[in-house]
PDB file of C-alpha atoms in Angstrom:
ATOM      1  CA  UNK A1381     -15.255  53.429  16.007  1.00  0.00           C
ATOM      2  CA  UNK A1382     -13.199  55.527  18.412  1.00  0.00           C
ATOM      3  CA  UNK A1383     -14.298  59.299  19.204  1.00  0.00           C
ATOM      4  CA  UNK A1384     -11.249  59.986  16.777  1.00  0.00           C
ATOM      5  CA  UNK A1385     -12.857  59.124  13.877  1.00  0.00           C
ATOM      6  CA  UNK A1386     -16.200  60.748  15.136  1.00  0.00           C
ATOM      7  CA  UNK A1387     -14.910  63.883  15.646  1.00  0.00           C
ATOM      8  CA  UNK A1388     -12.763  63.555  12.579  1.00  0.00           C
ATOM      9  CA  UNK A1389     -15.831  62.939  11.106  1.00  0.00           C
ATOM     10  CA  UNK A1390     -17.487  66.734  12.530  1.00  0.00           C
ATOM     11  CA  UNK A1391     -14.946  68.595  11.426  1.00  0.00           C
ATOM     12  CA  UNK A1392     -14.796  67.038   7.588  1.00  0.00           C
ATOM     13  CA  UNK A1393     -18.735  68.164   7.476  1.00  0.00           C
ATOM     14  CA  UNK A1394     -17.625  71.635   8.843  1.00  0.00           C
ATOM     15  CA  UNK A1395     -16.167  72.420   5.550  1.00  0.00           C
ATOM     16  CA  UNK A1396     -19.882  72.019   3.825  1.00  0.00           C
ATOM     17  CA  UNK A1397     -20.499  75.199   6.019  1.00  0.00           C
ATOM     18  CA  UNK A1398     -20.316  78.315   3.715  1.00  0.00           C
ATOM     19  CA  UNK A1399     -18.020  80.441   5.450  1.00  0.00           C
ATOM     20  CA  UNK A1400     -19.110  83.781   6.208  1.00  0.00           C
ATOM     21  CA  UNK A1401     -17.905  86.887   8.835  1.00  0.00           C
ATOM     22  CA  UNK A1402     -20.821  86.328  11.043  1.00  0.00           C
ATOM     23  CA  UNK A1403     -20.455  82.961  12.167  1.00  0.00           C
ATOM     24  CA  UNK A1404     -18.261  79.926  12.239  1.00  0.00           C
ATOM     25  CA  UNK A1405     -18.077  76.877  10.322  1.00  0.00           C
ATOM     26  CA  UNK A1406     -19.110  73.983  12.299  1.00  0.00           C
ATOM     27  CA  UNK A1407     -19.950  70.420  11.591  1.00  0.00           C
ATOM     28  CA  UNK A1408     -21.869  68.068  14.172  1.00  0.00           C
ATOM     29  CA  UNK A1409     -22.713  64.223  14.166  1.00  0.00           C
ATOM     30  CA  UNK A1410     -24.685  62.517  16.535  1.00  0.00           C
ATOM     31  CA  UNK A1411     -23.517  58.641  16.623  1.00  0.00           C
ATOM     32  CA  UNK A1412     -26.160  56.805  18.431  1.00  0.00           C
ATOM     33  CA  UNK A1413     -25.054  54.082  21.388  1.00  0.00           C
ATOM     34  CA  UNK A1414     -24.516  51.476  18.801  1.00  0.00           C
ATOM     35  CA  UNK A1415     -22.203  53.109  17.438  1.00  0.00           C
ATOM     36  CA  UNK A1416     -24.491  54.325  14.183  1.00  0.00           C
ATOM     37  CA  UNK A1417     -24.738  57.584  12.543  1.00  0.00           C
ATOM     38  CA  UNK A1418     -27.749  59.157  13.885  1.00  0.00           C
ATOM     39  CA  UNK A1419     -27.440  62.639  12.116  1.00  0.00           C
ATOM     40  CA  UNK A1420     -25.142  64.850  11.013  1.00  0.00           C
ATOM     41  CA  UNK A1421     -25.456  68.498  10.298  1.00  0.00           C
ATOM     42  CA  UNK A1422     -23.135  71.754   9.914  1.00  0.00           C
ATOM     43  CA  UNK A1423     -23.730  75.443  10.188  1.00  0.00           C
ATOM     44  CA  UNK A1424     -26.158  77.306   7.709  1.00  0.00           C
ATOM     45  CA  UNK A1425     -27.570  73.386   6.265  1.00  0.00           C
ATOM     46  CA  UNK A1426     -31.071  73.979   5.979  1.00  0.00           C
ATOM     47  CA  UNK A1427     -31.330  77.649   7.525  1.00  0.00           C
ATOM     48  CA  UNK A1428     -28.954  80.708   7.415  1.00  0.00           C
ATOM     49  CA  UNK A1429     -29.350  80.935  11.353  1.00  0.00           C
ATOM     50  CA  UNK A1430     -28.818  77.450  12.475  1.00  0.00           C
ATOM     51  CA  UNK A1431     -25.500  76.247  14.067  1.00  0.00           C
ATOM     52  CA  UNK A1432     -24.351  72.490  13.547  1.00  0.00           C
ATOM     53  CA  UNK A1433     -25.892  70.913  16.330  1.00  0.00           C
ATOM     54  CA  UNK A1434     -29.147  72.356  15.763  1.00  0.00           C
ATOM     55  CA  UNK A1435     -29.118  71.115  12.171  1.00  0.00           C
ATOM     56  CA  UNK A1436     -28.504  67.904  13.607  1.00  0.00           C
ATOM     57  CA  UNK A1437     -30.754  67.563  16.230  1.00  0.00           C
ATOM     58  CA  UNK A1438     -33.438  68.832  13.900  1.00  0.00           C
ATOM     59  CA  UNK A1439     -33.461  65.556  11.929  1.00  0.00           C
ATOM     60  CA  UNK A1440     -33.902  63.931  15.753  1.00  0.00           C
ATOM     61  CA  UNK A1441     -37.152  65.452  16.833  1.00  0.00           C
ATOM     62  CA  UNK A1442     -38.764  63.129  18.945  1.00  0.00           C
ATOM     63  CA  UNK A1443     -36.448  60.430  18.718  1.00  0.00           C
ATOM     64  CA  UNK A1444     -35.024  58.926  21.668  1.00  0.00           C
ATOM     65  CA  UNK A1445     -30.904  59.486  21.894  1.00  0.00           C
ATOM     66  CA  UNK A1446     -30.329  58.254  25.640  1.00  0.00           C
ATOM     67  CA  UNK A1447     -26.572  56.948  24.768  1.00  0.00           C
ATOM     68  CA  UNK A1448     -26.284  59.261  21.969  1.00  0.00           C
ATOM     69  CA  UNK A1449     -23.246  61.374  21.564  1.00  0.00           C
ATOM     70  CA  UNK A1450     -22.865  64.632  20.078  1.00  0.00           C
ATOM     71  CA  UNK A1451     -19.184  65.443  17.916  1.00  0.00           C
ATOM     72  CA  UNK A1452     -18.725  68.771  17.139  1.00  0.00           C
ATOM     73  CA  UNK A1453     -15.813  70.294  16.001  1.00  0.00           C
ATOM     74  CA  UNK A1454     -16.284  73.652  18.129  1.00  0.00           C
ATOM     75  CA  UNK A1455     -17.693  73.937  21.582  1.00  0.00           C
ATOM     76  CA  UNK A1456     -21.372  74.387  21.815  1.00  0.00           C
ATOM     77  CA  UNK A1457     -22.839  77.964  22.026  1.00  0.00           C
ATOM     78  CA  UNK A1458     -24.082  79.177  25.406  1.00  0.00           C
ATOM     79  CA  UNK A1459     -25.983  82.386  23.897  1.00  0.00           C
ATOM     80  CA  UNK A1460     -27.375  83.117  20.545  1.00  0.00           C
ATOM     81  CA  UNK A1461     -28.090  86.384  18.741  1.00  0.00           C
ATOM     82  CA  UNK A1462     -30.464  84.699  16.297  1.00  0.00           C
ATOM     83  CA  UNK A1463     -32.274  82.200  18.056  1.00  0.00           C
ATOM     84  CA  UNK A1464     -34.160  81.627  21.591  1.00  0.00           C
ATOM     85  CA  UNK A1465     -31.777  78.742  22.446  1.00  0.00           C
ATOM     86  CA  UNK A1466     -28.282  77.516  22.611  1.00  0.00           C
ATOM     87  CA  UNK A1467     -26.738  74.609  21.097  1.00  0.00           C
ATOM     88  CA  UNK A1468     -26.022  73.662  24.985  1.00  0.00           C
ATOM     89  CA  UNK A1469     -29.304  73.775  25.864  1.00  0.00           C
ATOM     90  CA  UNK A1470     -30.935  71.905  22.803  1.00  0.00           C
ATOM     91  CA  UNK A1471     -27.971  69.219  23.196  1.00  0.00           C
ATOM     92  CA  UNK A1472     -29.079  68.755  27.370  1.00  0.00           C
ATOM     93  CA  UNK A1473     -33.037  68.839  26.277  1.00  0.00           C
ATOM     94  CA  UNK A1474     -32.776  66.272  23.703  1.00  0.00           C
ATOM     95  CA  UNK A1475     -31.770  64.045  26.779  1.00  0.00           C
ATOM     96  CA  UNK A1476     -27.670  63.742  25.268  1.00  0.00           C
ATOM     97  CA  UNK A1477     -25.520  62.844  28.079  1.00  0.00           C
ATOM     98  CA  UNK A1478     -22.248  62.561  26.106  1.00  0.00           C
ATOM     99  CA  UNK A1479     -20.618  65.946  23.776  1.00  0.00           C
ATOM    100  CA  UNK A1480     -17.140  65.243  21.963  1.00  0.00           C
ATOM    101  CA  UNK A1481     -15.331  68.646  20.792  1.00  0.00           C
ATOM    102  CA  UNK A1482     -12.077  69.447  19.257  1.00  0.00           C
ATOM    103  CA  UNK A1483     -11.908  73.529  19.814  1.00  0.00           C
ATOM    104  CA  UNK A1484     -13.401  75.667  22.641  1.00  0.00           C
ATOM    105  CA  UNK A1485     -15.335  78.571  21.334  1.00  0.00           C
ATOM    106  CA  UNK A1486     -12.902  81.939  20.893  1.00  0.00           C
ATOM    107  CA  UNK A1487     -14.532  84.777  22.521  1.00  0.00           C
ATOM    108  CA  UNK A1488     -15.808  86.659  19.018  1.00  0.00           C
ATOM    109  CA  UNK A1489     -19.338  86.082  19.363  1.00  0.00           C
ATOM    110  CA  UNK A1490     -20.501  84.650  22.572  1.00  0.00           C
ATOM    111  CA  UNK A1491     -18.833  83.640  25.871  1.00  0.00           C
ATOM    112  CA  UNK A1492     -17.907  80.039  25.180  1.00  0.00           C
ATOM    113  CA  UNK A1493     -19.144  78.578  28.716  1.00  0.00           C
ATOM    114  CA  UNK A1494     -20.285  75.401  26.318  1.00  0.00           C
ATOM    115  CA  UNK A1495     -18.460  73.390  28.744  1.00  0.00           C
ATOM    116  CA  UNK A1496     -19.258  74.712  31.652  1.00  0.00           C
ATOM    117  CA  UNK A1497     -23.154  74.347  31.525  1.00  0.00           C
ATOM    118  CA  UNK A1498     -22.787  71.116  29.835  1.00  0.00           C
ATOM    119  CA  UNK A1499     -20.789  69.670  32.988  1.00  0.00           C
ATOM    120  CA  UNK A1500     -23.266  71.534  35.346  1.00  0.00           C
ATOM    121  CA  UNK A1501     -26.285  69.333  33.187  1.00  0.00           C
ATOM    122  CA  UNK A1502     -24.750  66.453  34.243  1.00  0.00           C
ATOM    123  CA  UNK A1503     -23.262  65.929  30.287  1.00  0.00           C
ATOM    124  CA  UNK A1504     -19.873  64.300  30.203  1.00  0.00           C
ATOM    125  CA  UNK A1505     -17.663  66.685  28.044  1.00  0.00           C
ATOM    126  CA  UNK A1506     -14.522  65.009  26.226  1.00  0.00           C
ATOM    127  CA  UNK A1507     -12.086  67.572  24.414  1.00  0.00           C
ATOM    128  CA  UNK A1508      -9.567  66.314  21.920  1.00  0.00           C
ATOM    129  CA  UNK A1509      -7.654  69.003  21.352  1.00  0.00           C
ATOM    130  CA  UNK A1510      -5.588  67.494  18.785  1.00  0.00           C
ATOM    131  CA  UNK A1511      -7.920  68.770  16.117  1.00  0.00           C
ATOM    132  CA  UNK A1512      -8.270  72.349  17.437  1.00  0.00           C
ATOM    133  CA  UNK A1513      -5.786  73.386  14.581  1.00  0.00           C
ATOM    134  CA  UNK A1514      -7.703  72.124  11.875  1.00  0.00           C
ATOM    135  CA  UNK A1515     -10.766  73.804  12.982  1.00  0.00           C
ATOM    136  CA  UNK A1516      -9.070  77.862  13.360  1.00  0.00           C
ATOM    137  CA  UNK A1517      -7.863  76.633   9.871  1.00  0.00           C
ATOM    138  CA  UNK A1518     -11.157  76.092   8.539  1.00  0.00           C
ATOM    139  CA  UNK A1519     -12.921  79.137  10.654  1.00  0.00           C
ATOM    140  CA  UNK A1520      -9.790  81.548   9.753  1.00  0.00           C
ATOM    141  CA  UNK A1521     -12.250  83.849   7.754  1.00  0.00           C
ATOM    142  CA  UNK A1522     -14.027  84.617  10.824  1.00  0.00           C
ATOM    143  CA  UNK A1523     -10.793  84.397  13.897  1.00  0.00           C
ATOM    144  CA  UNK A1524      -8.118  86.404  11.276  1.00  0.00           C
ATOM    145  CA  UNK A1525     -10.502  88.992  11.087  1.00  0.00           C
ATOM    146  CA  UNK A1526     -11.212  89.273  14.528  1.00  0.00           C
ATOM    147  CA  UNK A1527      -7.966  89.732  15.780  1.00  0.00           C
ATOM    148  CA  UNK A1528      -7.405  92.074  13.263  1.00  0.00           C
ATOM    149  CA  UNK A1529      -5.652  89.882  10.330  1.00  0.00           C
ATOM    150  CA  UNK A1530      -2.952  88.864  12.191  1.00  0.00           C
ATOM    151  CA  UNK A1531      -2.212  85.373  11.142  1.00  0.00           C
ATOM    152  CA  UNK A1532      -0.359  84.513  14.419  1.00  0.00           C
ATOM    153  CA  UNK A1533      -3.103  84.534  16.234  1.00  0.00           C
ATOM    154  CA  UNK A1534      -4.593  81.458  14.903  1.00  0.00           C
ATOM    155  CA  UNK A1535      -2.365  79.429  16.516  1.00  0.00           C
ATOM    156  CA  UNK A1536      -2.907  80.802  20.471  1.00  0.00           C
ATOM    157  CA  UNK A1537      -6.670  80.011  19.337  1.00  0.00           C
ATOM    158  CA  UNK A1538      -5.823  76.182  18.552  1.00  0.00           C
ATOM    159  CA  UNK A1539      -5.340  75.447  22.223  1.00  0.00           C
TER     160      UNK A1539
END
């Protein structure tokens, strides 16, 4: 399967996020190097605090994911307001060397350097871009409010 239908894949379990005005709705699955689901999680799954990745690497602990790849439909966090660590560092601890996303993180809550400390890590990032649009559609309850209800502005977002 191609990271198309991976990522494809993400943002489809992003809608199982309830949507609410503090955080986005994010869906993650980690596809092992055989090209099997590992885990899959999205934001809020098991605990009101815990962003898609984190879901999904929670069903990992311990396991071995040298080869894995993480698909998320938005860029991993760099800083959290309700937890000790970010979704970049879990992703680089958990020994991940391989992140697939479709939209870079819009500056409401954090600083959206996802990218930037995963290449740093030595983590290959891929972007696909080409799904961007679907995921400011599903997170418009948090990016229409925070430019103000403007529904132009989901577009610029969609890079």
């Amino acid at each position: 399967m191609s990271d198309a239908h991976w990522l494809a894949a993400a943002v489809e379990c992003s809608r199982l996020s309830p949507p609410a005005p503090d955080h986005y709705a994010v869906g993650a699955v980690i596809v092992g190097a055989g090209g099997r689901v590992l885990a899959t999680g999205f934001t809020s799954e098991t605990d009101p605090h815990y962003h898609a990745e984190e879901a999904a690497l929670a069903k990992l602990a311990g396991a071995d994911l040298t080869g894995a790849t993480v698909y998320s439909s938005l860029e991993p966090c760099t800083t959290r307001r309700s937890r000790p660590r970010s979704c970049t560092g879990l992703i680089v601890d958990a020994g991940i060397r391989r992140v697939v996303f479709a939209l870079r993180e819009p500056p409401v809550f954090a600083d959206g350097r996802g990218i930037e400390q995963l290449l740093a890590a030595g983590v290959e990032v891929v972007e696909l871009p080409e799904y961007a649009g679907t995921v400011a559609e599903i997170n418009a309850h948090v990016l229409l409010l925070s430019e103000g209800g403007k529904s132009g502005e989901r577009a610029s977002l969609a890079r």
